[in-house]
Amino acid sequence: MLQRREGKSMQKVLRKVLAGVCCLAVLGSVTACGSREKEINGNVTPGAELTGMPEETKTPEATKTPEVTKEPEATKAPETTKKPEITKTPEATVTPLPEQTAEIEGNLKDAAAKCGFSFGTVISAFSTYDLSYKMMVMDEFNSLTAANEMKAYSMLDQNASQWSSDGMPVINFTQADSIVSMAELLGIGVRGHVLVWDAYMCDWFFREGYKKDGPYVDKETMKVRLQYYIEKVITHFETEFPGVVYCWDVVNEAVGDSPADYDASDARHIRTRRGDVENQFYHIIGDDYVELSFLYAKDVVEKLQKNNPEVSITLFYNDYNTFYDEKRDSICELVKNINSYAKDADGNYRKLCEGVGMQSYIGGYGFQEGCMNPEDIERIRTAVQMYHDLGVEVHVTEMAVRNYDEDLMAEHAEFCGKLFEMYTELNAEETMITNISIWGINDAPWMDENNGNYKQNSPYCGLFDENYKKKDAYYKVLAAMEQAE
């Protein structure tokens, strides 16, 4: 028995050494960031078209962007509040960036720490080969989120699952491990993204024998599979990379946008479908699948903590359009439900959801109209305060301050500065926001309108340009955090 344990321990060490050597080899190679630069920088998140993953087990073509590839109309400001004529920041703010601001010293992660939050960005298996991107990450960020590699559809292995001896799904951690291993080597924390998401989910996961044409399993079987998957994934990363994955988005985008998405009697607006595709988590497990997922995740974390009191993993609900009134209110109802779903041995409700992730794609979806609207800053302020009042942490996730017009760079920089002034004001007296993660970090002016990231992030959304040079927007954000009281 002792020899077996030592053997497993040695295998684990060897895996990490190999990953570290690979990472260092990439860091030492200036050729790694040459001809593929426009494919793999942080703005253009790789999807299936770059990875060549099999459709059955990996990201379908639609997942070219980190998240929702077809943003609903609701992502535009509601008609009652949106002012189409306001497409630019007021004239007074169009002043060229002061010279002294451009020369401000420091970096984003250190400035953010003074304000009470960590500072993150996105990374993919492809961008780990981009030396310039990795150097930027090391210099500026202390949190990373995997673009697609830690999602279920990327890690589930259909063929292996069909031959599973215990009937449980088989998970391939190879690509996800490469990202988390790199983060561990660089001393950077990882936001686990995501355990349960109905979008693009492998349909075979819900079927008998894990076959694409098999009948759907019953409720109890699906609950066992879900619980197994959640426990296996959380335990794997905490065991293999202790303390690196500091939080998990347990459920992603479960709240619908339009009445066609949900049961009108449900104040949580839980999705019954996404477009033409039924949400099988909902239809097989039931309308409490979100709460149940959090219960499973919390049980795993507490189990790990019994073995090691130093384990610290925060559990989040993550969604987009979180600052628009109707969806914001539905998310609040959902968080309340999650945290009144289960009781402990003493009869007290267990706090299963400990945070809300506010995806922050800000502005028009694929068009300039609605971008850099000052009213959005106030909507975000209100939403952060409301989520905080529920007794949970707030993370600003997947941020892209959209801008489709190169001539509006000065306005974009001013807007970014004012947005971060608001964030720092919220944290001035009491810490409400504990992480801000920017996904639209680099400009990508080569993108055309048919590229999913064109709509999702926009070509001129970055704090850095396409060559990783710091833009005026970078210095405005840095100044806002450095000047926070």
Coordinates of C-alpha atoms in Angstrom, one line a residue:
M1 CA 0.0 0.0 0.0
L2 CA 2.8 2.4 0.9
Q3 CA 4.6 1.6 -2.4
R4 CA 1.4 2.4 -4.3
R5 CA 1.0 5.7 -2.6
E6 CA 4.6 6.6 -3.2
G7 CA 4.2 5.6 -6.8
K8 CA 1.1 7.9 -7.3
S9 CA 2.9 10.7 -5.5
M10 CA 5.9 10.4 -7.8
Q11 CA 3.6 10.4 -10.9
K12 CA 2.0 13.6 -9.7
V13 CA 5.4 15.3 -9.2
L14 CA 6.6 14.1 -12.6
R15 CA 3.5 15.6 -14.2
K16 CA 4.0 18.9 -12.6
V17 CA 7.7 19.0 -13.4
L18 CA 6.9 18.2 -17.1
A19 CA 4.3 21.0 -17.2
G20 CA 6.7 23.4 -15.6
V21 CA 9.5 22.5 -18.0
C22 CA 7.0 23.0 -20.9
C23 CA 5.9 26.4 -19.5
L24 CA 9.5 27.6 -19.0
A25 CA 10.4 26.4 -22.5
V26 CA 7.6 28.6 -23.9
L27 CA 8.7 31.6 -21.8
G28 CA 12.2 31.2 -23.2
S29 CA 11.2 31.1 -26.8
V30 CA 10.7 34.3 -28.6
T31 CA 9.4 32.5 -31.7
A32 CA 6.3 31.3 -29.9
C33 CA 4.5 34.6 -30.4
G34 CA 5.2 35.2 -34.1
S35 CA 2.9 34.1 -36.9
R36 CA -0.1 33.1 -34.7
E37 CA -0.3 36.4 -32.8
K38 CA -3.6 37.5 -34.3
E39 CA -5.2 34.2 -33.7
I40 CA -4.3 33.7 -30.1
N41 CA -4.1 37.0 -28.3
G42 CA -6.3 37.6 -25.3
N43 CA -9.0 39.4 -27.2
V44 CA -9.7 36.6 -29.7
T45 CA -10.5 33.7 -27.5
P46 CA -10.0 30.4 -29.3
G47 CA -13.0 28.3 -30.0
A48 CA -13.6 25.1 -32.0
E49 CA -12.3 26.7 -35.2
L50 CA -8.8 26.9 -33.7
T51 CA -8.7 23.8 -31.5
G52 CA -10.1 21.4 -34.0
M53 CA -11.9 19.6 -31.2
P54 CA -14.5 16.9 -32.1
E55 CA -18.0 18.3 -32.1
E56 CA -19.4 15.7 -29.7
T57 CA -17.0 16.4 -26.9
K58 CA -15.7 19.9 -27.5
T59 CA -16.9 23.4 -28.2
P60 CA -19.2 23.6 -31.2
E61 CA -18.5 26.2 -33.8
A62 CA -20.8 28.7 -32.2
T63 CA -18.5 29.0 -29.2
K64 CA -15.9 31.2 -30.8
T65 CA -16.4 33.7 -28.0
P66 CA -15.8 33.1 -24.3
E67 CA -19.5 33.2 -23.5
V68 CA -22.8 33.9 -25.0
T69 CA -22.2 34.1 -28.7
K70 CA -25.6 35.4 -29.7
E71 CA -26.4 38.1 -27.2
P72 CA -30.1 38.7 -26.8
E73 CA -31.8 42.0 -27.5
A74 CA -32.0 42.5 -23.7
T75 CA -28.3 43.2 -23.6
K76 CA -29.1 46.6 -25.1
A77 CA -30.3 49.2 -22.6
P78 CA -34.1 48.9 -22.1
E79 CA -36.0 51.1 -24.5
T80 CA -37.4 53.2 -21.7
T81 CA -33.9 54.2 -20.6
K82 CA -31.7 53.9 -23.6
K83 CA -30.9 57.2 -25.4
P84 CA -29.9 56.3 -29.0
E85 CA -28.7 59.7 -29.7
I86 CA -26.0 59.5 -27.0
T87 CA -23.3 57.5 -28.8
K88 CA -20.4 59.6 -27.4
T89 CA -19.3 60.7 -24.0
P90 CA -20.1 64.4 -23.3
E91 CA -17.8 66.7 -25.2
A92 CA -16.1 67.9 -22.0
T93 CA -14.6 64.4 -21.6
V94 CA -13.1 64.2 -25.1
T95 CA -10.0 66.1 -23.9
P96 CA -6.8 64.3 -25.0
L97 CA -5.2 62.3 -22.2
P98 CA -3.0 64.5 -20.0
E99 CA 0.8 63.8 -20.3
Q100 CA 1.1 63.2 -16.6
T101 CA -1.5 60.5 -16.7
A102 CA 0.3 58.6 -19.5
E103 CA 3.5 58.6 -17.4
I104 CA 1.9 57.2 -14.3
E105 CA 3.9 54.3 -12.9
G106 CA 2.7 51.0 -11.4
N107 CA 0.7 48.0 -12.6
L108 CA -2.9 47.0 -12.6
K109 CA -2.7 44.1 -10.0
D110 CA -0.9 46.2 -7.4
A111 CA -3.1 49.2 -7.9
A112 CA -6.2 46.9 -7.7
A113 CA -4.9 45.4 -4.4
K114 CA -5.0 48.8 -2.8
C115 CA -8.7 49.0 -3.7
G116 CA -9.5 45.6 -2.3
F117 CA -9.8 43.4 -5.4
S118 CA -7.7 41.1 -7.5
F119 CA -7.2 41.9 -11.2
G120 CA -7.7 39.2 -13.8
T121 CA -7.9 38.3 -17.5
V122 CA -8.6 35.4 -19.7
I123 CA -6.3 32.7 -21.0
S124 CA -6.6 29.8 -23.3
A125 CA -4.5 26.8 -24.3
F126 CA -3.4 28.6 -27.4
S127 CA -2.4 31.9 -25.6
T128 CA -0.1 29.9 -23.3
Y129 CA 2.2 29.8 -26.4
D130 CA 2.1 33.5 -26.9
L131 CA 5.1 34.9 -25.1
S132 CA 4.0 38.5 -25.3
Y133 CA 0.6 37.7 -23.8
K134 CA 2.2 35.7 -21.0
M135 CA 4.6 38.5 -20.2
M136 CA 1.7 40.9 -20.0
V137 CA -0.2 38.5 -17.7
M138 CA 2.8 38.2 -15.4
D139 CA 3.3 41.9 -15.2
E140 CA -0.3 43.0 -14.8
F141 CA -2.6 40.3 -13.4
N142 CA -3.0 38.0 -10.4
S143 CA -6.1 36.1 -11.5
L144 CA -6.8 34.1 -14.7
T145 CA -9.9 32.5 -16.1
A146 CA -9.8 29.7 -18.7
A147 CA -11.7 30.7 -21.9
N148 CA -13.2 27.3 -22.6
E149 CA -10.9 24.6 -21.3
M150 CA -12.5 24.2 -17.9
K151 CA -16.1 23.9 -19.2
A152 CA -17.8 20.5 -19.2
Y153 CA -18.1 20.3 -22.9
S154 CA -14.3 20.7 -23.2
M155 CA -13.4 18.1 -20.5
L156 CA -16.0 15.4 -20.9
D157 CA -14.8 12.4 -23.0
Q158 CA -17.6 10.6 -24.8
N159 CA -15.7 7.6 -26.0
A160 CA -14.1 6.9 -22.6
S161 CA -17.5 7.4 -20.9
Q162 CA -19.1 4.7 -23.0
W163 CA -16.5 2.3 -21.7
S164 CA -16.6 3.5 -18.1
S165 CA -16.6 0.6 -15.6
D166 CA -18.7 2.3 -13.0
G167 CA -21.1 4.1 -15.4
M168 CA -19.8 7.5 -14.4
P169 CA -18.7 10.1 -17.0
V170 CA -14.9 10.2 -17.8
I171 CA -13.2 13.6 -17.7
N172 CA -10.1 14.5 -19.6
F173 CA -8.2 17.3 -17.7
T174 CA -5.3 17.6 -20.1
Q175 CA -5.9 21.1 -21.5
A176 CA -7.3 22.5 -18.3
D177 CA -4.4 21.2 -16.4
S178 CA -1.9 22.9 -18.7
I179 CA -3.5 26.3 -17.9
V180 CA -3.8 25.7 -14.2
S181 CA -0.3 24.3 -14.0
M182 CA 1.0 27.4 -15.7
A183 CA -0.9 29.7 -13.3
E184 CA 0.6 27.7 -10.4
L185 CA 4.1 28.1 -11.7
L186 CA 3.6 31.9 -12.1
G187 CA 1.9 32.2 -8.7
I188 CA -1.4 33.4 -10.2
G189 CA -4.9 32.3 -8.9
V190 CA -7.5 30.8 -11.2
R191 CA -11.3 31.4 -11.4
G192 CA -12.8 28.0 -12.1
H193 CA -15.2 28.5 -15.0
V194 CA -17.6 26.7 -15.2
L195 CA -19.1 23.6 -13.6
V196 CA -22.7 23.7 -14.9
W197 CA -23.8 25.5 -18.1
D198 CA -26.6 24.4 -20.4
A199 CA -25.2 26.2 -23.5
Y200 CA -23.5 23.9 -25.9
M201 CA -23.6 21.1 -23.4
C202 CA -22.9 17.6 -24.8
D203 CA -26.3 16.1 -25.3
W204 CA -24.9 12.6 -24.9
F205 CA -24.1 13.4 -21.3
F206 CA -27.9 13.2 -20.6
R207 CA -28.4 9.9 -22.5
E208 CA -28.2 6.2 -21.7
G209 CA -24.8 4.7 -22.5
Y210 CA -23.5 8.2 -23.3
K211 CA -24.7 7.7 -26.9
K212 CA -25.9 10.5 -29.1
D213 CA -29.0 8.6 -30.1
G214 CA -29.8 6.9 -26.8
P215 CA -32.9 7.6 -24.7
Y216 CA -32.6 10.3 -22.1
V217 CA -31.8 9.0 -18.6
D218 CA -34.2 9.4 -15.6
K219 CA -34.0 12.1 -13.0
E220 CA -32.1 10.0 -10.4
T221 CA -29.5 8.8 -12.8
M222 CA -28.9 12.4 -14.0
K223 CA -28.6 13.7 -10.4
V224 CA -25.9 11.0 -9.7
R225 CA -24.0 12.0 -12.9
L226 CA -24.2 15.7 -12.0
Q227 CA -23.0 15.1 -8.4
Y228 CA -20.2 12.9 -9.6
Y229 CA -19.0 15.4 -12.2
I230 CA -19.0 18.4 -9.8
E231 CA -17.2 16.4 -7.1
K232 CA -14.6 15.0 -9.5
V233 CA -13.8 18.3 -11.0
I234 CA -13.5 20.4 -7.8
T235 CA -11.5 17.6 -6.1
H236 CA -9.2 17.1 -9.0
F237 CA -8.0 20.7 -9.2
E238 CA -7.7 21.2 -5.4
T239 CA -5.8 18.0 -5.1
E240 CA -3.5 18.4 -8.0
F241 CA -3.0 22.2 -7.7
P242 CA -3.8 23.1 -4.0
G243 CA -5.1 26.6 -3.5
V244 CA -4.7 27.7 -7.2
V245 CA -8.4 27.5 -8.1
Y246 CA -9.7 29.9 -5.5
C247 CA -13.4 30.0 -6.7
W248 CA -15.8 28.3 -9.0
D249 CA -18.6 29.6 -11.2
V250 CA -20.9 26.7 -10.1
V251 CA -23.7 27.6 -12.6
N252 CA -23.5 29.9 -15.5
E253 CA -26.3 31.9 -17.3
A254 CA -29.2 30.0 -15.9
V255 CA -31.5 33.0 -15.9
G256 CA -33.4 33.7 -19.1
D257 CA -33.9 37.0 -20.9
S258 CA -37.3 36.8 -22.5
P259 CA -40.6 35.2 -21.6
A260 CA -40.0 32.5 -24.1
D261 CA -37.0 31.3 -22.1
Y262 CA -38.7 30.6 -18.8
D263 CA -41.9 29.8 -16.9
A264 CA -43.7 33.1 -16.2
S265 CA -44.6 31.9 -12.7
D266 CA -40.9 31.5 -11.8
A267 CA -39.5 34.7 -10.2
R268 CA -36.0 33.3 -10.7
H269 CA -36.6 33.1 -14.5
I270 CA -34.7 29.8 -14.8
R271 CA -34.2 28.9 -18.4
T272 CA -36.3 26.0 -19.7
R273 CA -34.6 26.5 -23.1
R274 CA -32.0 28.5 -24.9
G275 CA -33.3 29.5 -28.3
D276 CA -34.5 26.3 -30.0
V277 CA -32.5 24.0 -27.6
E278 CA -34.1 22.6 -24.4
N279 CA -32.2 22.9 -21.2
Q280 CA -31.8 19.3 -20.3
F281 CA -30.6 20.0 -16.8
Y282 CA -34.0 21.7 -16.2
H283 CA -36.1 19.1 -18.0
I284 CA -34.5 16.0 -16.6
I285 CA -33.4 17.0 -13.1
G286 CA -36.1 19.7 -12.4
D287 CA -36.4 23.4 -11.9
D288 CA -34.2 23.2 -8.8
Y289 CA -31.1 22.0 -10.7
V290 CA -29.3 25.2 -10.0
E291 CA -29.8 25.0 -6.2
L292 CA -28.9 21.3 -6.3
S293 CA -25.7 22.0 -8.2
F294 CA -24.7 24.5 -5.5
L295 CA -25.5 21.9 -2.8
Y296 CA -23.3 19.4 -4.5
A297 CA -20.5 21.9 -4.8
K298 CA -20.7 23.0 -1.2
D299 CA -20.7 19.4 0.0
V300 CA -17.5 18.8 -1.9
V301 CA -15.7 21.9 -0.6
E302 CA -16.7 21.1 3.0
K303 CA -15.5 17.6 2.5
L304 CA -12.1 18.9 1.3
Q305 CA -12.0 21.3 4.2
K306 CA -12.4 18.5 6.7
N307 CA -9.2 16.9 5.4
N308 CA -7.4 20.3 5.0
P309 CA -8.7 23.4 6.9
E310 CA -6.7 25.6 4.6
V311 CA -8.9 24.8 1.6
S312 CA -10.6 28.0 0.5
I313 CA -12.9 27.9 -2.5
T314 CA -15.7 30.4 -3.0
L315 CA -18.8 29.4 -4.9
F316 CA -20.3 31.8 -7.5
Y317 CA -23.3 32.2 -9.7
N318 CA -22.3 33.9 -13.0
D319 CA -24.4 35.6 -15.7
Y320 CA -24.5 38.4 -18.3
N321 CA -26.9 41.4 -18.4
T322 CA -26.6 41.4 -14.6
F323 CA -27.0 45.2 -14.4
Y324 CA -30.4 45.4 -16.2
D325 CA -33.3 45.7 -13.9
E326 CA -35.4 42.7 -14.7
K327 CA -32.6 40.2 -14.9
R328 CA -30.8 41.7 -11.9
D329 CA -34.0 41.2 -9.8
S330 CA -34.4 37.6 -11.1
I331 CA -30.7 36.8 -10.1
C332 CA -31.4 38.3 -6.7
E333 CA -34.4 35.9 -6.3
L334 CA -32.2 33.0 -7.4
V335 CA -29.5 33.7 -4.9
K336 CA -32.1 33.9 -2.1
N337 CA -33.5 30.6 -3.2
I338 CA -30.1 28.9 -3.3
N339 CA -29.3 30.1 0.1
S340 CA -32.6 28.9 1.6
Y341 CA -32.4 25.5 -0.2
A342 CA -30.7 23.3 2.4
K343 CA -30.3 23.3 6.2
D344 CA -27.4 22.2 8.4
A345 CA -27.7 19.8 11.4
D346 CA -28.8 22.6 13.6
G347 CA -31.6 23.6 11.3
N348 CA -29.9 26.7 9.9
Y349 CA -29.9 27.5 6.2
R350 CA -26.6 26.8 4.5
K351 CA -25.0 29.6 2.5
L352 CA -24.4 27.6 -0.7
C353 CA -23.9 30.6 -3.0
E354 CA -21.2 32.9 -1.8
G355 CA -20.8 35.3 -4.7
V356 CA -22.3 36.7 -7.9
G357 CA -20.2 37.1 -11.0
M358 CA -21.3 40.0 -13.1
Q359 CA -20.3 39.4 -16.7
S360 CA -19.6 42.9 -18.0
Y361 CA -19.9 43.2 -21.7
I362 CA -20.8 46.9 -21.8
G363 CA -22.2 48.6 -24.8
G364 CA -23.9 47.8 -28.1
Y365 CA -23.7 44.2 -29.3
G366 CA -22.0 44.5 -32.7
F367 CA -22.6 48.2 -33.2
Q368 CA -21.5 51.5 -31.7
E369 CA -24.9 52.7 -30.7
G370 CA -25.2 52.3 -26.9
C371 CA -21.5 52.1 -26.3
M372 CA -19.9 54.2 -23.6
N373 CA -23.3 55.2 -22.2
P374 CA -22.9 56.9 -18.8
E375 CA -26.2 55.4 -17.6
D376 CA -24.6 52.0 -17.7
I377 CA -22.1 53.0 -15.0
E378 CA -25.0 53.9 -12.7
R379 CA -26.8 50.7 -13.5
I380 CA -23.7 48.7 -12.6
R381 CA -23.3 50.6 -9.4
T382 CA -26.9 49.9 -8.3
A383 CA -26.5 46.2 -9.2
V384 CA -23.3 45.7 -7.3
Q385 CA -24.9 47.3 -4.2
M386 CA -28.0 45.0 -4.5
Y387 CA -25.9 41.8 -4.8
H388 CA -23.7 42.9 -2.0
D389 CA -26.8 43.5 0.2
L390 CA -27.6 39.8 -0.2
G391 CA -24.5 39.0 1.8
V392 CA -22.3 37.7 -1.1
E393 CA -19.1 38.7 -2.8
V394 CA -19.2 40.4 -6.2
H395 CA -16.8 39.6 -9.1
V396 CA -16.8 41.7 -12.2
T397 CA -16.2 38.9 -14.8
E398 CA -15.6 38.9 -18.6
M399 CA -15.3 42.6 -18.9
A400 CA -15.2 44.2 -22.3
V401 CA -15.9 47.9 -22.6
R402 CA -17.0 47.9 -26.2
N403 CA -15.9 50.3 -28.8
Y404 CA -16.2 49.8 -32.6
D405 CA -14.8 53.1 -33.7
E406 CA -11.1 53.7 -33.8
D407 CA -11.8 57.5 -33.8
L408 CA -13.4 57.3 -30.4
M409 CA -10.3 56.0 -28.5
A410 CA -10.2 59.2 -26.3
E411 CA -13.9 58.8 -25.3
H412 CA -13.3 55.1 -24.6
A413 CA -10.4 55.9 -22.3
E414 CA -12.5 58.4 -20.4
F415 CA -15.3 56.0 -20.0
C416 CA -13.0 53.3 -18.7
G417 CA -11.5 55.7 -16.2
K418 CA -15.0 56.7 -14.9
L419 CA -16.1 53.1 -14.7
F420 CA -13.1 52.3 -12.5
E421 CA -13.6 55.4 -10.4
M422 CA -17.1 54.0 -9.6
Y423 CA -15.7 50.6 -8.7
T424 CA -13.2 52.1 -6.3
E425 CA -15.8 54.3 -4.8
L426 CA -17.9 51.2 -4.0
N427 CA -15.0 49.7 -2.2
A428 CA -13.9 52.8 -0.4
E429 CA -15.8 52.2 2.8
E430 CA -16.7 48.5 2.5
T431 CA -15.3 45.9 0.2
M432 CA -18.1 45.0 -2.2
I433 CA -16.0 43.8 -5.3
T434 CA -13.3 41.3 -4.7
N435 CA -12.2 40.6 -8.3
I436 CA -12.3 42.4 -11.7
S437 CA -11.5 40.3 -14.8
I438 CA -11.1 41.8 -18.2
W439 CA -11.6 39.6 -21.2
G440 CA -11.5 42.2 -23.9
I441 CA -7.9 43.1 -22.9
N442 CA -6.3 43.7 -26.4
D443 CA -7.6 45.5 -29.5
A444 CA -8.1 43.3 -32.5
P445 CA -8.6 45.7 -35.4
W446 CA -8.2 43.0 -38.0
M447 CA -11.5 41.3 -37.0
D448 CA -14.4 41.5 -39.5
E449 CA -18.1 41.6 -38.6
N450 CA -18.4 37.8 -39.1
N451 CA -16.0 37.1 -36.3
G452 CA -17.9 36.2 -33.1
N453 CA -15.4 38.2 -31.0
Y454 CA -16.2 41.3 -33.1
K455 CA -19.7 41.5 -31.5
Q456 CA -18.7 40.0 -28.2
N457 CA -15.7 42.2 -27.4
S458 CA -15.5 44.7 -30.2
P459 CA -12.2 45.6 -32.1
Y460 CA -11.2 48.6 -30.0
C461 CA -12.2 47.5 -26.4
G462 CA -8.7 46.9 -25.0
L463 CA -6.5 48.5 -22.4
F464 CA -3.7 47.3 -24.6
D465 CA -3.5 47.6 -28.4
E466 CA -2.9 44.7 -30.8
N467 CA 0.8 44.8 -30.1
Y468 CA 0.4 44.8 -26.3
K469 CA 1.2 48.5 -26.0
K470 CA -0.5 50.2 -23.2
K471 CA -3.3 52.5 -24.4
D472 CA -4.7 55.7 -22.9
A473 CA -7.5 53.5 -21.5
Y474 CA -4.9 51.5 -19.5
Y475 CA -3.5 54.7 -17.9
K476 CA -7.0 56.0 -17.1
V477 CA -7.9 52.7 -15.3
L478 CA -4.6 52.7 -13.5
A479 CA -4.9 56.3 -12.4
A480 CA -8.5 55.6 -11.1
M481 CA -7.2 52.8 -8.9
E482 CA -4.0 54.6 -7.8
Q483 CA -6.0 57.7 -6.8
A484 CA -8.6 55.8 -4.8
E485 CA -8.8 56.8 -1.2

